[in-house]
Short mmCIF file of C-alpha atoms in Angstrom, two decimals:
data_model
loop_
_atom_site.label_atom_id
_atom_site.label_comp_id
_atom_site.label_asym_id
_atom_site.label_seq_id
_atom_site.Cartn_x
_atom_site.Cartn_y
_atom_site.Cartn_z
CA LYS A 141 112.84 80.32 108.95
CA GLN A 142 110.08 81.34 106.56
CA GLU A 143 110.17 85.03 105.47
CA VAL A 144 107.01 86.32 103.83
CA THR A 145 106.66 89.46 101.76
CA GLN A 146 103.41 91.03 100.33
CA ILE A 147 103.54 93.73 97.70
CA PRO A 148 101.87 96.22 97.36
CA ALA A 149 101.12 97.39 100.83
CA ALA A 150 97.91 99.08 99.68
CA LEU A 151 95.70 98.87 96.73
CA SER A 152 92.61 100.84 95.64
CA VAL A 153 90.25 99.69 92.87
CA PRO A 154 86.78 100.59 91.64
CA GLU A 155 83.93 98.29 92.35
CA GLY A 156 83.64 95.27 89.93
CA GLU A 157 87.35 95.13 89.16
CA ASN A 158 89.21 91.90 89.78
CA LEU A 159 91.79 92.01 92.57
CA VAL A 160 95.15 90.23 92.44
CA LEU A 161 97.20 90.05 95.64
CA ASN A 162 100.73 88.79 95.75
CA CYS A 163 102.64 86.94 98.38
CA SER A 164 106.23 85.72 98.22
CA PHE A 165 108.11 83.39 100.57
CA THR A 166 111.74 82.30 101.01
CA ASP A 167 111.43 78.67 101.88
CA SER A 168 110.25 76.75 98.85
CA ALA A 169 109.82 73.59 101.00
CA ILE A 170 106.63 75.28 102.36
CA TYR A 171 104.06 73.06 104.31
CA ASN A 172 100.90 75.19 104.29
CA LEU A 173 100.07 78.59 102.94
CA GLN A 174 97.06 80.35 104.48
CA TRP A 175 95.24 83.60 103.39
CA PHE A 176 93.57 85.71 105.98
CA ARG A 177 91.39 88.76 105.91
CA GLN A 178 91.51 91.37 108.79
CA ASP A 179 88.98 94.08 109.29
CA PRO A 180 89.99 97.23 111.27
CA GLY A 181 90.06 96.42 114.98
CA LYS A 182 89.21 92.78 114.45
CA GLY A 183 91.09 89.42 114.52
CA LEU A 184 92.01 87.36 111.49
CA THR A 185 89.52 85.35 109.53
CA SER A 186 90.85 82.37 107.54
CA LEU A 187 89.94 82.54 103.88
CA LEU A 188 91.77 79.80 102.13
CA LEU A 189 94.47 77.23 103.15
CA ILE A 190 96.65 75.55 100.46
CA GLN A 191 98.70 72.49 101.38
CA SER A 192 102.09 71.88 99.80
CA SER A 193 100.66 69.06 97.62
CA GLN A 194 98.11 71.48 96.16
CA ARG A 195 98.40 74.17 93.55
CA GLU A 196 95.26 76.13 94.23
CA GLN A 197 92.10 76.42 96.41
CA THR A 198 88.82 78.13 95.47
CA SER A 199 85.99 79.43 97.68
CA GLY A 200 83.20 81.45 95.96
CA ARG A 201 84.82 84.57 94.41
CA LEU A 202 88.16 83.74 95.85
CA ASN A 203 90.96 81.67 94.28
CA ALA A 204 94.41 81.26 95.71
CA SER A 205 97.28 79.58 93.89
CA LEU A 206 100.57 78.32 95.15
CA ASP A 207 103.80 78.04 93.09
CA LYS A 208 106.53 76.55 95.36
CA SER A 209 109.25 76.63 92.77
CA SER A 210 108.97 80.43 92.36
CA GLY A 211 108.09 81.01 96.04
CA ARG A 212 104.81 82.73 95.25
CA SER A 213 101.19 82.63 96.09
CA THR A 214 98.47 84.73 94.57
CA LEU A 215 95.04 85.52 95.85
CA TYR A 216 92.40 86.41 93.20
CA ILE A 217 89.06 88.12 94.11
CA ALA A 218 86.73 88.26 91.30
CA ALA A 219 84.25 91.17 90.79
CA SER A 220 85.28 93.09 93.84
CA GLN A 221 82.72 94.76 96.11
CA PRO A 222 83.02 97.54 98.77
CA GLY A 223 82.62 94.79 101.39
CA ASP A 224 85.93 93.27 100.25
CA SER A 225 87.68 96.27 101.66
CA ALA A 226 90.18 95.01 104.29
CA THR A 227 93.64 93.93 105.04
CA TYR A 228 94.69 90.60 103.45
CA LEU A 229 97.51 88.68 105.07
CA CYS A 230 99.25 85.57 103.79
CA ALA A 231 101.22 83.27 106.06
CA GLY A 232 103.33 80.27 105.43
CA SER A 233 105.17 77.54 107.36
CA GLY A 234 108.27 75.72 106.46
CA SER A 235 108.12 71.97 106.27
CA ARG A 236 111.54 71.32 107.84
CA SER A 237 110.13 72.05 111.18
CA ASN A 238 107.93 69.55 113.08
CA ASP A 239 105.81 72.39 114.32
CA TYR A 240 103.13 74.31 112.49
CA LYS A 241 104.48 78.01 112.92
CA LEU A 242 102.91 80.59 110.69
CA SER A 243 105.22 83.44 109.48
CA PHE A 244 103.13 86.35 108.25
CA GLY A 245 103.58 89.12 105.69
CA ALA A 246 102.76 92.64 106.63
CA GLY A 247 99.55 92.48 104.52
CA THR A 248 97.94 94.32 101.64
CA THR A 249 95.23 96.94 102.51
CA VAL A 250 92.52 96.86 99.93
CA THR A 251 89.99 99.66 99.31
CA VAL A 252 87.19 98.98 96.93
CA ARG A 253 85.57 102.26 95.74
CA ALA A 254 81.83 102.23 95.14
CA GLU B 24 81.34 75.50 116.46
CA ALA B 25 82.51 78.08 118.96
CA GLY B 26 85.58 80.06 117.93
CA VAL B 27 88.64 81.18 119.79
CA ALA B 28 87.58 83.42 122.70
CA GLN B 29 89.84 86.29 124.12
CA SER B 30 89.31 88.76 126.81
CA PRO B 31 89.49 91.60 127.48
CA ARG B 32 88.93 93.22 124.04
CA TYR B 33 90.64 96.41 125.01
CA LYS B 34 93.12 97.46 127.78
CA ILE B 35 94.78 100.73 128.62
CA ILE B 36 97.57 100.78 131.24
CA GLU B 37 100.40 103.01 132.34
CA LYS B 38 103.93 102.00 131.65
CA ARG B 39 105.41 99.82 134.38
CA GLN B 40 102.06 98.41 135.38
CA SER B 41 101.18 94.71 134.71
CA VAL B 42 98.42 93.26 132.44
CA ALA B 43 97.12 89.79 131.66
CA PHE B 44 95.24 88.44 128.66
CA TRP B 45 93.17 85.31 128.61
CA CYS B 46 92.39 82.89 125.69
CA ASN B 47 90.04 79.98 125.37
CA PRO B 48 90.87 77.90 122.16
CA ILE B 49 88.44 75.86 120.05
CA SER B 50 87.61 72.66 121.92
CA GLY B 51 89.81 69.82 120.99
CA HIS B 52 92.57 71.96 119.53
CA ALA B 53 95.93 70.81 120.85
CA THR B 54 98.06 73.72 119.73
CA LEU B 55 97.59 77.26 120.94
CA TYR B 56 99.59 80.33 119.74
CA TRP B 57 99.98 83.97 121.07
CA TYR B 58 100.90 86.54 118.46
CA GLN B 59 101.73 90.21 118.82
CA GLN B 60 100.61 92.49 116.05
CA ILE B 61 102.05 96.03 116.02
CA LEU B 62 100.13 98.58 113.93
CA GLY B 63 100.97 98.25 110.22
CA GLN B 64 102.75 95.01 110.67
CA GLY B 65 101.93 91.36 110.33
CA PRO B 66 101.46 89.20 113.43
CA LYS B 67 104.65 87.97 115.17
CA LEU B 68 104.59 84.67 117.11
CA LEU B 69 105.34 85.13 120.78
CA ILE B 70 104.73 81.54 122.07
CA GLN B 71 103.35 78.21 120.79
CA PHE B 72 101.91 75.46 123.09
CA GLN B 73 101.35 71.89 122.23
CA ASN B 74 98.85 70.76 124.91
CA ASN B 75 100.33 72.25 128.01
CA GLY B 76 103.94 72.22 126.90
CA VAL B 77 105.93 75.03 125.24
CA VAL B 78 107.09 74.20 121.78
CA ASP B 79 108.55 77.61 120.85
CA ASP B 80 109.05 80.75 122.87
CA SER B 81 112.08 81.97 121.08
CA GLN B 82 110.54 85.42 120.35
CA LEU B 83 109.04 85.97 123.72
CA PRO B 84 110.73 88.70 125.79
CA LYS B 85 111.08 86.54 128.86
CA ASP B 86 112.31 89.31 131.08
CA ARG B 87 108.76 90.83 131.08
CA PHE B 88 106.44 88.47 129.24
CA SER B 89 105.18 85.08 130.56
CA ALA B 90 102.53 82.56 129.44
CA GLU B 91 101.00 79.42 130.68
CA ARG B 92 98.57 77.01 129.48
CA LEU B 93 96.80 75.20 132.37
CA LYS B 94 95.61 71.62 131.70
CA GLY B 95 96.20 72.01 128.05
CA VAL B 96 93.11 74.17 127.49
CA ASP B 97 92.91 77.83 128.47
CA SER B 98 95.94 80.18 128.37
CA THR B 99 97.04 83.40 129.99
CA LEU B 100 99.64 85.78 128.67
CA LYS B 101 101.10 88.35 131.14
CA ILE B 102 103.28 91.38 130.73
CA GLN B 103 105.00 92.84 133.82
CA PRO B 104 106.14 95.59 133.69
CA ALA B 105 104.74 96.94 130.55
CA LYS B 106 106.62 99.36 128.21
CA LEU B 107 105.39 101.80 125.63
CA GLU B 108 106.55 99.51 122.88
CA ASP B 109 104.25 96.72 124.09
CA SER B 110 101.31 98.69 122.59
CA ALA B 111 99.83 96.30 120.11
CA VAL B 112 97.08 93.71 119.30
CA TYR B 113 97.56 90.41 121.08
CA LEU B 114 96.13 87.53 119.00
CA CYS B 115 95.41 84.03 120.24
CA ALA B 116 95.00 81.26 117.66
CA SER B 117 94.54 77.47 117.87
CA SER B 118 94.88 74.57 115.51
CA LEU B 119 93.91 70.90 115.70
CA THR B 120 97.54 69.78 115.64
CA GLY B 121 100.87 71.45 115.22
CA GLN B 122 102.60 68.16 114.32
CA TRP B 123 103.53 67.34 110.75
CA ASP B 124 101.41 64.17 110.57
CA GLY B 125 99.74 64.86 107.25
CA ARG B 126 96.79 66.39 108.72
CA VAL B 127 95.67 69.88 107.69
CA THR B 128 96.55 72.26 110.41
CA GLU B 129 94.40 75.40 109.74
CA ALA B 130 94.82 78.05 112.25
CA PHE B 131 91.86 79.94 113.72
CA PHE B 132 92.19 83.36 115.34
CA GLY B 133 90.28 85.12 118.14
CA GLN B 134 89.28 88.74 117.95
CA GLY B 135 92.35 89.94 119.69
CA THR B 136 93.14 92.18 122.70
CA ARG B 137 94.19 95.71 121.79
CA LEU B 138 96.73 96.97 124.52
CA THR B 139 97.61 100.65 124.87
CA VAL B 140 100.44 101.51 127.13
CA VAL B 141 100.57 105.21 128.08
#
């Protein structure tokens, strides 16, 4: 079973600073790793998905890397804006299973100060 | 493309009452998931369907929770009787496939149903 940990639980930065969010997982034979954004009272919005054969994915100001050997993924958000304030969740699935089951971390709550 | 639809958005019930949540996945998505998210925690998988069959319900409290997916499309999650600790957001998600066949199986989530048990 895939165990996912996110540290820190909360992060506050001034506008314009780059954000670095960390995610660690226990099963290095990971199939997919997905980053989500969750706004208060809302569902999850998929940001980036990295397949096991990939090392990173980029979308606009977002870049996510995957290092299976160390069991880590990092989400970078460049030039943060107040609108980036949200909770960011990572989720991974282990490849030994035939099923795509996401195991989530508890998330990192980000506040970008104007 | 329409997203995952859930209803209701909010529900307040007294303990020992029953409640039902509805989910309509993205058209064509074979796999449907129900997750429970308690405040301050990450979502926890309750049940996973592949078409209309159950793939994993190992974390579903079967003495009070039940779920069905009729005709492999819409799904309903029911709680009867509800307990105070069932207060949470119930998230439905769907993906094109849950099988490891090399295809990317990105999961898409609905807005969730916030349940408060008093």
